[in-house]
XYZ file of C-alpha atoms in Angstrom:
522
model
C -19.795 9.785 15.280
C -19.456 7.592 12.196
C -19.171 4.496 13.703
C -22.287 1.771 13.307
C -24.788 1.528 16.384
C -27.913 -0.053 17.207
C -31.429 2.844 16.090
C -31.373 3.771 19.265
C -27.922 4.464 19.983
C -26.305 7.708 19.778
C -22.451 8.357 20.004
C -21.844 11.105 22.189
C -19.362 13.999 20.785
C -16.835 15.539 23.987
C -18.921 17.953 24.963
C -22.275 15.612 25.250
C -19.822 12.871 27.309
C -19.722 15.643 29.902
C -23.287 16.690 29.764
C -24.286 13.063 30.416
C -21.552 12.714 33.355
C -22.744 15.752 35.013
C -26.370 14.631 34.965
C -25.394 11.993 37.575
C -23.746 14.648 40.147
C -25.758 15.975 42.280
C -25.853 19.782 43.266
C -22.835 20.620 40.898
C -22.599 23.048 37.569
C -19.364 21.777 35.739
C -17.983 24.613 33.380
C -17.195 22.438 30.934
C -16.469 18.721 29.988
C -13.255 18.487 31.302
C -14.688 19.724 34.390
C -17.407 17.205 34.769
C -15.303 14.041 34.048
C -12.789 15.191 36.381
C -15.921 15.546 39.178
C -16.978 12.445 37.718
C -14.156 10.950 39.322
C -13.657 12.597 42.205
C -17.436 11.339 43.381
C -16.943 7.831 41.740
C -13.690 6.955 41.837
C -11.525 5.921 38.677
C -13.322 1.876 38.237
C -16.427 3.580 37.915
C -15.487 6.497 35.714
C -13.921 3.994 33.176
C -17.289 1.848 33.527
C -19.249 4.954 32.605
C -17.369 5.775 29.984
C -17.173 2.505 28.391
C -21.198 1.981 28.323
C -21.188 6.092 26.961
C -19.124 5.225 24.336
C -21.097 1.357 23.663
C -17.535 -0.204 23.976
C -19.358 -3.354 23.267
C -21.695 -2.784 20.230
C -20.222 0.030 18.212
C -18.852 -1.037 14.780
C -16.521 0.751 12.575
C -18.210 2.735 9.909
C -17.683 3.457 6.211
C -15.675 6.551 7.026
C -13.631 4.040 9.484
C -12.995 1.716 6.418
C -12.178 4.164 3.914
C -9.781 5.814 6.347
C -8.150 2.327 7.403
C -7.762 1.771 3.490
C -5.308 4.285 3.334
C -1.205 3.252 3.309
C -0.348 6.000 6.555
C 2.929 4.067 8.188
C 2.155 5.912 11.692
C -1.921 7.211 12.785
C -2.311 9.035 16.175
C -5.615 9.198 17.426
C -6.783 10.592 21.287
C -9.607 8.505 20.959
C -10.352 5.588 23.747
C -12.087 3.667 21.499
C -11.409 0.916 19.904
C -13.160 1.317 16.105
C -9.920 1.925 14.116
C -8.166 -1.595 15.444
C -11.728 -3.163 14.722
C -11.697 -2.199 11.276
C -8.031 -3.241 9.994
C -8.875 -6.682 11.766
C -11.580 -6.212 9.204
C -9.824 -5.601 6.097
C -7.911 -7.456 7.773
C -4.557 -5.318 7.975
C -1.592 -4.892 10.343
C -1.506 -2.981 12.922
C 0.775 -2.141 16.336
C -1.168 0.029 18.830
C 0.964 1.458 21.046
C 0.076 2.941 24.573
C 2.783 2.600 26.847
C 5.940 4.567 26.378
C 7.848 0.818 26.589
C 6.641 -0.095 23.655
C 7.908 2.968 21.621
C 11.269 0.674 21.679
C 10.256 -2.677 20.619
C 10.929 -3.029 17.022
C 7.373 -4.500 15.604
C 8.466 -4.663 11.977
C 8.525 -2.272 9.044
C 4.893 -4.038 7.509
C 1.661 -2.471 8.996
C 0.585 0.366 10.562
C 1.668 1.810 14.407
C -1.422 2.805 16.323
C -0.381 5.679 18.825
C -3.103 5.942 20.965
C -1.832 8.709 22.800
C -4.666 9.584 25.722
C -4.429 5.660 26.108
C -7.770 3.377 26.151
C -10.324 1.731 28.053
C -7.868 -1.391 28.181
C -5.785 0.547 30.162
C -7.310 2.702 32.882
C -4.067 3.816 34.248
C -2.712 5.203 30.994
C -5.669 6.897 29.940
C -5.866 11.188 29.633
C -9.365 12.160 30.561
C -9.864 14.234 33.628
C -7.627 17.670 34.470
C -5.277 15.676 36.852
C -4.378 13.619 33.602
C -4.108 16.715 31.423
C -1.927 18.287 33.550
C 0.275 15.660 34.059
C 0.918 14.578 30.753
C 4.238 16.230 29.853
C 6.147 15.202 33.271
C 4.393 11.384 33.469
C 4.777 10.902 29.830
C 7.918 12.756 28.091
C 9.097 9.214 25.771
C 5.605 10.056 24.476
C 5.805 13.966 24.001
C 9.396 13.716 22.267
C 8.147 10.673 20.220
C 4.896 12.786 19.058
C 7.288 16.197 18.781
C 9.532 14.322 16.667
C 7.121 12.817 14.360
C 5.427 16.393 13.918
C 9.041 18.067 13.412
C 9.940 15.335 10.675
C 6.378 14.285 8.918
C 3.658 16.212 7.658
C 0.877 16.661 9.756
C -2.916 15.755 8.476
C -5.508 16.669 11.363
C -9.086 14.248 10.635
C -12.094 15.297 12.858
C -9.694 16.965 15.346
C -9.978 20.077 16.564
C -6.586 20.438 18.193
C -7.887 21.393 21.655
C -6.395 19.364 23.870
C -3.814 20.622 25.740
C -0.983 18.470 25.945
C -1.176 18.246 21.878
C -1.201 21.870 21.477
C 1.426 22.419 24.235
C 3.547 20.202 21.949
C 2.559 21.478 18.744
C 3.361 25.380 20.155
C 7.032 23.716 21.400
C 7.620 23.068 17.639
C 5.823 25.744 15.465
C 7.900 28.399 18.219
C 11.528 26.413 17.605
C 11.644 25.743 13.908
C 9.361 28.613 12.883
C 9.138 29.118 9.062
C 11.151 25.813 8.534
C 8.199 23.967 10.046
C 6.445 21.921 7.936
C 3.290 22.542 6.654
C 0.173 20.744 8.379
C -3.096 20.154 7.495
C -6.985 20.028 8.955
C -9.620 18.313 6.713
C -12.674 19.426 7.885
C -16.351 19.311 6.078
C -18.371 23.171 5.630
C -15.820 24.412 7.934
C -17.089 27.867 9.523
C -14.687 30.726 8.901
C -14.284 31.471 12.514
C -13.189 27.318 12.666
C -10.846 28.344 9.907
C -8.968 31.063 11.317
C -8.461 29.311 14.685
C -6.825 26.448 12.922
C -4.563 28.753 10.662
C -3.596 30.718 13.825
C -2.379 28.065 15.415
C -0.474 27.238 11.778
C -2.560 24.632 9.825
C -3.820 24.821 6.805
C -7.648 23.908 6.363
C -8.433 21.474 3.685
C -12.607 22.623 3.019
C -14.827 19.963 2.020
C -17.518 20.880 0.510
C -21.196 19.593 1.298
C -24.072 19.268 4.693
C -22.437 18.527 7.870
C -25.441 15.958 8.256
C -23.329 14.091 5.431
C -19.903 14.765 7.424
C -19.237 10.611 7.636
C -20.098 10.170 3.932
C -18.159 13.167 2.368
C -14.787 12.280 4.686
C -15.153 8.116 3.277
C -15.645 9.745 -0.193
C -12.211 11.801 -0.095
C -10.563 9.033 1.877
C -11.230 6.561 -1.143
C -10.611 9.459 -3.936
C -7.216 10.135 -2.301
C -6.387 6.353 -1.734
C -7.193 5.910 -5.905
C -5.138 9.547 -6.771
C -2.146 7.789 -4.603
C -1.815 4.584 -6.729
C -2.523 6.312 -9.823
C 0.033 9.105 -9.005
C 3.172 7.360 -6.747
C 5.126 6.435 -9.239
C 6.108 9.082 -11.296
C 7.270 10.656 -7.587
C 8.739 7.669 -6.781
C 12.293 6.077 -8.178
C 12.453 2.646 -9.633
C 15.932 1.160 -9.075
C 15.550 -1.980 -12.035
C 14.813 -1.082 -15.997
C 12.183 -4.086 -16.191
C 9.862 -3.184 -13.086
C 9.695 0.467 -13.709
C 8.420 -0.981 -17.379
C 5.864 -2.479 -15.926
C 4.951 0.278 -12.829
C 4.535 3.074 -15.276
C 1.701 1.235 -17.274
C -1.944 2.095 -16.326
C -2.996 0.583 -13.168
C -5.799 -1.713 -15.848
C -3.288 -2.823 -17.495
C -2.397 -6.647 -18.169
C 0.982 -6.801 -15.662
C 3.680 -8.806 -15.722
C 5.051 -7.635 -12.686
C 6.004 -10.685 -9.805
C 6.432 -8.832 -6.389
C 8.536 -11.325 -3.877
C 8.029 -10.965 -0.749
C 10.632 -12.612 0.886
C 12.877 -12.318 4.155
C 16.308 -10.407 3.595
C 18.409 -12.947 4.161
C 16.341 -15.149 1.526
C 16.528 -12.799 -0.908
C 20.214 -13.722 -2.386
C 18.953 -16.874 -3.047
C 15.514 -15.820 -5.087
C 17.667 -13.315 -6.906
C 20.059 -16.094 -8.202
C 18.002 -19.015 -8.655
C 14.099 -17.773 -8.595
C 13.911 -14.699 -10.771
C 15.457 -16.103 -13.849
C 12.767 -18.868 -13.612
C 10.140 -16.074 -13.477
C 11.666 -13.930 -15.968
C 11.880 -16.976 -18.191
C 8.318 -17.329 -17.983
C 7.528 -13.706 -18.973
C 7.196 -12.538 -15.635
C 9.450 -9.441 -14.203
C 10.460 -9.717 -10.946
C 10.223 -7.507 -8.126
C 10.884 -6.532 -4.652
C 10.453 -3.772 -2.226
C 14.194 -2.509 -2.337
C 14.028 -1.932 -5.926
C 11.062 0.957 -5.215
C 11.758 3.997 -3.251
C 8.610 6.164 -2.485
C 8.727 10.031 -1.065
C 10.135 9.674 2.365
C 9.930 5.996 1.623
C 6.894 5.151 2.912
C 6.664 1.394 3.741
C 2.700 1.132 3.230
C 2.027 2.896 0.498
C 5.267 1.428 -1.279
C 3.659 -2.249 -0.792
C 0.308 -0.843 -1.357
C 1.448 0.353 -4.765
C 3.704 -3.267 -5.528
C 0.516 -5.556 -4.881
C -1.637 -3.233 -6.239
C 0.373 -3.265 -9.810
C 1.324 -6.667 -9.232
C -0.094 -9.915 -11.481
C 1.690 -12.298 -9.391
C 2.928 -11.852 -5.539
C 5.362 -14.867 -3.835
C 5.658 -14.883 -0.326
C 7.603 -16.341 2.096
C 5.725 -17.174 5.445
C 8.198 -17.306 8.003
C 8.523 -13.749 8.671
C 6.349 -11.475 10.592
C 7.237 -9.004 7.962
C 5.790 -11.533 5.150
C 2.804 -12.311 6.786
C 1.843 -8.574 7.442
C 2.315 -7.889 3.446
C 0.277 -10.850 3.035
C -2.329 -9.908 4.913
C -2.256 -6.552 2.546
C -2.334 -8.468 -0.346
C -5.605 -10.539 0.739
C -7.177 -7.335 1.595
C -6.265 -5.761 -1.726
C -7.908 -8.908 -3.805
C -11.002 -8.438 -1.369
C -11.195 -4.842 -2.488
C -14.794 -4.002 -4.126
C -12.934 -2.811 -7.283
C -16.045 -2.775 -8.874
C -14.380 -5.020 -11.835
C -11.444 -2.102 -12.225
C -8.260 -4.579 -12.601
C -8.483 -6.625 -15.526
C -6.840 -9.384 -14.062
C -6.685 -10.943 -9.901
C -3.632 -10.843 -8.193
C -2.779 -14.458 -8.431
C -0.607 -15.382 -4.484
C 2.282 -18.258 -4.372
C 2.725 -19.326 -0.667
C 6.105 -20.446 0.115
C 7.236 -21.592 3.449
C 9.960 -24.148 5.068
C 7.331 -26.404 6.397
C 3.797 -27.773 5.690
C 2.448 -26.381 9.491
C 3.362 -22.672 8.461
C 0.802 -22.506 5.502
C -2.601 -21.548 7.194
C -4.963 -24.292 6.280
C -7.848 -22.423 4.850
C -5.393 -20.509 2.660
C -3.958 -24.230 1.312
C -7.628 -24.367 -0.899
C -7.148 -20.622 -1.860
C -3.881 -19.869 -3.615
C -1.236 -21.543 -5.045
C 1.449 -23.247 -1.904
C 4.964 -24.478 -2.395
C 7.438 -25.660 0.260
C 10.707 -24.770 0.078
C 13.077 -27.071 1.490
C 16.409 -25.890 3.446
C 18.312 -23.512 0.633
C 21.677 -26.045 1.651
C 19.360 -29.268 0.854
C 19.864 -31.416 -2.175
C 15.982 -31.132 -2.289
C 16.508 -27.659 -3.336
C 16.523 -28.614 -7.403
C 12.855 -29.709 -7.070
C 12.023 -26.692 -5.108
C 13.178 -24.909 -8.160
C 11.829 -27.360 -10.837
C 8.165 -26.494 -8.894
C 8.656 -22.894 -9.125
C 9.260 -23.093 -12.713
C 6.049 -25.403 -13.284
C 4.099 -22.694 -11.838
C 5.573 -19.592 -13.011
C 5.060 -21.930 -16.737
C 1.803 -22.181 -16.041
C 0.763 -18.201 -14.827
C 2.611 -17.317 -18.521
C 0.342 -19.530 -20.100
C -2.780 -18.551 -18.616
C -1.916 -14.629 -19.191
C -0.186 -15.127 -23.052
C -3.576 -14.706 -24.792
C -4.881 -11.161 -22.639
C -0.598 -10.155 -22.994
C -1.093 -10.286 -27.174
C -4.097 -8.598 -27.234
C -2.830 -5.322 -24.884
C -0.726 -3.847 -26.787
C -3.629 -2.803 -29.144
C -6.441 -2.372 -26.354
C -3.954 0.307 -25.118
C -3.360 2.198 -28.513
C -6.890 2.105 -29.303
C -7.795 3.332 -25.460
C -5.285 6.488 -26.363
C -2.500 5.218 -23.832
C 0.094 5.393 -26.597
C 3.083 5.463 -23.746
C 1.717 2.465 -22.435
C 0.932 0.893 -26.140
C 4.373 1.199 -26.465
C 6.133 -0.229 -23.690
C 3.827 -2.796 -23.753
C 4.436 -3.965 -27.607
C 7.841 -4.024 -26.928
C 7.255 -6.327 -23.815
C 5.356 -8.573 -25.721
C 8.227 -9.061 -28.293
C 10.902 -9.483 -26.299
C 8.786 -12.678 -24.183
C 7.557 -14.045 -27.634
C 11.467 -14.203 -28.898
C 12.936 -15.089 -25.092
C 9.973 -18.099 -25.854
C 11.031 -19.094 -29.063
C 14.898 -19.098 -28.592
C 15.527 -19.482 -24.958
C 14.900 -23.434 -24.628
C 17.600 -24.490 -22.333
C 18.349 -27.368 -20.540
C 17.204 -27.176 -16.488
C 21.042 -26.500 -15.406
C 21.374 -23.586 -17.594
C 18.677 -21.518 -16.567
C 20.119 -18.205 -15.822
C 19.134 -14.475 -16.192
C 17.702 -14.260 -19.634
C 19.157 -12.287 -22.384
C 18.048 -8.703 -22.854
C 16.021 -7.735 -26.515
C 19.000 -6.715 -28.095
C 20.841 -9.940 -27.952
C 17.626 -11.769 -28.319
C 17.484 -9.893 -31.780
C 20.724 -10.872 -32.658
C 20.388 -14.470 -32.078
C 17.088 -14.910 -33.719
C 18.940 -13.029 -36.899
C 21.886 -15.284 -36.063
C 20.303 -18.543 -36.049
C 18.173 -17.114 -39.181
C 14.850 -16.846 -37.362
C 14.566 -13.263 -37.825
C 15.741 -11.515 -41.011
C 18.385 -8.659 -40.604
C 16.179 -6.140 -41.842
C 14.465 -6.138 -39.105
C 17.373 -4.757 -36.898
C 16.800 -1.173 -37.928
C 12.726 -1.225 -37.689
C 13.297 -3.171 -34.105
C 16.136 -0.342 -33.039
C 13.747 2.742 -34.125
C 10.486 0.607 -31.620
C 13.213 0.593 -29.240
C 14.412 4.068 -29.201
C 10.754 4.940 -28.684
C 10.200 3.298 -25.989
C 13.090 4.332 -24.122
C 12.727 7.775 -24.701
C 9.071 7.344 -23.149
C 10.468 5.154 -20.086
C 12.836 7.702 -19.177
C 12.004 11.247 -20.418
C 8.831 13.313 -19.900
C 8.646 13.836 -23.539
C 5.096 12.484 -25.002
C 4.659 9.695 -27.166
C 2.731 10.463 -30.407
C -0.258 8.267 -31.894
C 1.678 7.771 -34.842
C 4.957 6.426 -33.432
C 2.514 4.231 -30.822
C 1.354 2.847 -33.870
C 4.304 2.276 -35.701
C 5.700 0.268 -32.793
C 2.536 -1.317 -31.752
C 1.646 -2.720 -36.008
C 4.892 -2.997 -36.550
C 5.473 -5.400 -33.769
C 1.689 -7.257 -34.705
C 3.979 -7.611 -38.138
C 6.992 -9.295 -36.953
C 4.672 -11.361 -34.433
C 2.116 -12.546 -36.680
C 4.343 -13.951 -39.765
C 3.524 -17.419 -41.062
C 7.214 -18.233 -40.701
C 10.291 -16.833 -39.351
C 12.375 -15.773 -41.430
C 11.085 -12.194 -42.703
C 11.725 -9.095 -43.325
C 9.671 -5.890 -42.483
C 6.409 -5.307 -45.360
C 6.348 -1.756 -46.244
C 3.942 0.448 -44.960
């Protein structure tokens, strides 16, 4: 019903595709839709059915929606739909964003990746007359033609929750399966949900007798398209605001970076790389981007609730100032594909700073063309190659030159955040800024001896050591530190006063004429 047609289109609801079916039988009452589709066929024949069906439902014409786009936004790993359209795979083309739709029970066992969304279209399409549910004969069948499908659906309800979107849980074969698993697990079932828009209490209690919950939008039912986009892209924002304080950070650095306000200047590198490429990036790659300023990232160091792939990469490119990835993975190229749709976002001028994208592949032919004038492309040479070294030495030109193009908004943050009341963030990001001003200053090794850089502490040390940095400093530098530990790994708050202490007292230390200096007193 949301979907875009022509002024003088009209997509028909169930009931009005039988009502328009029936019209072309002669001398026949149907008692419902059901019935008349299945008559349909019977007089017709299947071809023609399908035929009718397609032109009912303007196969050809109808567009996705705002409600469509808003809903395709969201990071769900797995979307069923009884539909026989084709408006949901028309809008993640759009975005554009991966996606596996799956009809046939064969397919349930091909492995299509963990990047991207599966599809289950489970009353089949218009692509696929066979497979699709539509008259009582196909109804009835379901269960004995289609079990792989039943179990896989039965399992997914038993082990996910459920979120019902402009379904009204009539159809048979679903509720048949949905009464299998309420009846076995009882009260350990988990909970499910219906979002529906000025839901009728008599619409309410027939959902929560059949054991979901009702989520109640408020507003006209005239507006039902607009007030369903509206929560889709209110609960897409509340996700990536909320994730990752329910989600578990495996590194110190990134979960630095990941608990700063989504507006915040990031210094967070997401790699998106192939597993058995990763070894490699973690040895030789990261400490180039960590010498720049950058803190590395991938997907294995960030476990979401029931580790959800989607909304786990939505949340890493999202946060993200710089993303590398590796193009000769299907894998890659679906979370690059996400990332191109997040910088196409309408943000309305929300991040402070694009998501800059390094292209890395073996060979010239597996960089798209149009994305050679778009973003940043290296090619990375066979990781046994003597060629390697200048691999490397190009990674560290341009990881050199995102540091320098983000130093001036990385000084300023510190205070934008303590005067915009964010005095966790202030913090953690005064002390970032320190420790990549000092890594700057002392770390200027020779190409062979690039390695993991130094943490603060022994960065402190050496600039006292080497007389950059006077020793009474250590104590003021300890107590910044001890603050913004405490607010990177307990819930207790951080005051204005100690963000203030840390973030002046770093200023201080940053902005001396020379050197070697001690603290001023306040």
């Amino acid at each position: 019903m949301n979907a875009i047609l022509s002024p003088t289109s009209k997509m028909p609801m169930w009931g009005d595709l039988g009502r328009l079916l029936a019209e072309e039988l002669s001398e026949y009452s149907p008692s419902g839709a059901l019935d008349a589709i299945s008559a349909y066929e019977h007089e017709f024949g299947r071809a023609r059915l399908i035929e009718r069906l397609a032109e009912l439902l303007h196969q050809k014409d109808a567009q996705p929606g705002r409600a469509h786009r808003e809903f395709c936004s969201l990071s769900f790993d797995i979307v069923c739909t009884t539909n026989f359209d084709f408006l949901l795979e028309r809008q993640y083309d759009q975005i554009p964003k991966s996606i596996h739709p799956v009809v046939d029970e064969e397919q349930l066992s091909i492995n299509l990746g963990n990047a991207g969304t599966l599809l289950l279209k489970l009353h089949g399409d218009l692509r696929h007359p066979k497979r699709l549910v539509v008259t009582e004969t196909d109804y009835d069948g379901f269960l004995s033609n289609y079990p792989l499908l039943a179990t896989y659906l039965a399992n997914q309800l038993i082990t996910k929750t459920a979120v019902l979107i402009g379904y009204s849980l009539d159809d048979p074969d679903f509720r048949q399966i949905w009464h299998v698993v309420s009846s076995r697990l009882g009260k350990s079932r988990r909970m499910a949900y219906a979002v529906v828009v000025n839901a009728h209490p008599s619409e309410i209690a027939r959902f929560e007798r059949r054991g979901v919950k009702v989520v109640n939008l408020s507003g006209s039912r005239e507006r039902y398209g607009e007030i369903l986009a509206e929560a889709f892209a209110e609960l897409r924002e509340y996700v990536r605001d909320n994730i990752v304080s329910a989600s578990k950070v495996t590194e110190e650095r990134p979960l630095q970076e990941l608990l700063l306000p989504r507006d915040s200047v990031s210094r967070l590198c997401f790699f998106s790389v192939p597993l058995d490429a990763l070894p490699f990036y973690r040895e030789r790659v990261f400490p180039l981007a960590e010498e720049a300023g950058l803190v590395p990232v991938t997907a294995t160091d960030f476990i979401t609730p029931g580790d959800s792939i989607n909304i786990k990469l939505d949340t890493l490119i999202d946060r993200a100032a710089v993303m590398v990835v590796e193009l000769n993975s299907r894998w890659t190229r679906a979370e690059l594909a996400m990332a191109i749709a997040r910088a196409r976002e309408d943000v309305n001028g929300f991040h402070r700073q694009p998501l800059r994208l390094i292209l890395i592949a073996p060979s010239d032919e597996q960089i798209p063309s149009w994305a050679k004038n778009e973003f940043i492309v290296a090619i990375r040479p066979d990781l046994l190659s003597e060629d390697i070294e200048w691999f490397l030495h190009t990674l560290r030109d341009i990881f050199g030159s995102e540091a320098t193009n983000r130093a001036e908004s990385q000084h300023t943050e510190p205070r934008r955040l303590l005067n915009a009341k964010e005095f966790r963030a202030a913090v953690i990001a005064a002390i970032s800024l320190l420790e990549t001003t000092l890594r700057r200053r002392l770390e200027k090794r020779q190409w062979d001896e690039v390695q993991r850089p130094m943490p603060l502490r022994q960065l402190v040390d050496r600039a006292i050591r080497e007389q950059h940095l006077s020793g009474e400093w250590r104590a003021e530098i300890d107590r910044w530190t001890k603050i913004r530990n405490e607010s990177v790994h307990t819930t207790k708050p951080v005051t204005r006063s100690e963000a203030r202490l840390v973030v002046e007292g770093v200023e201080r230390l940053l902005n001396q004429p020379n050197d070697y200096h001690g603290p001023t007193p306040d």
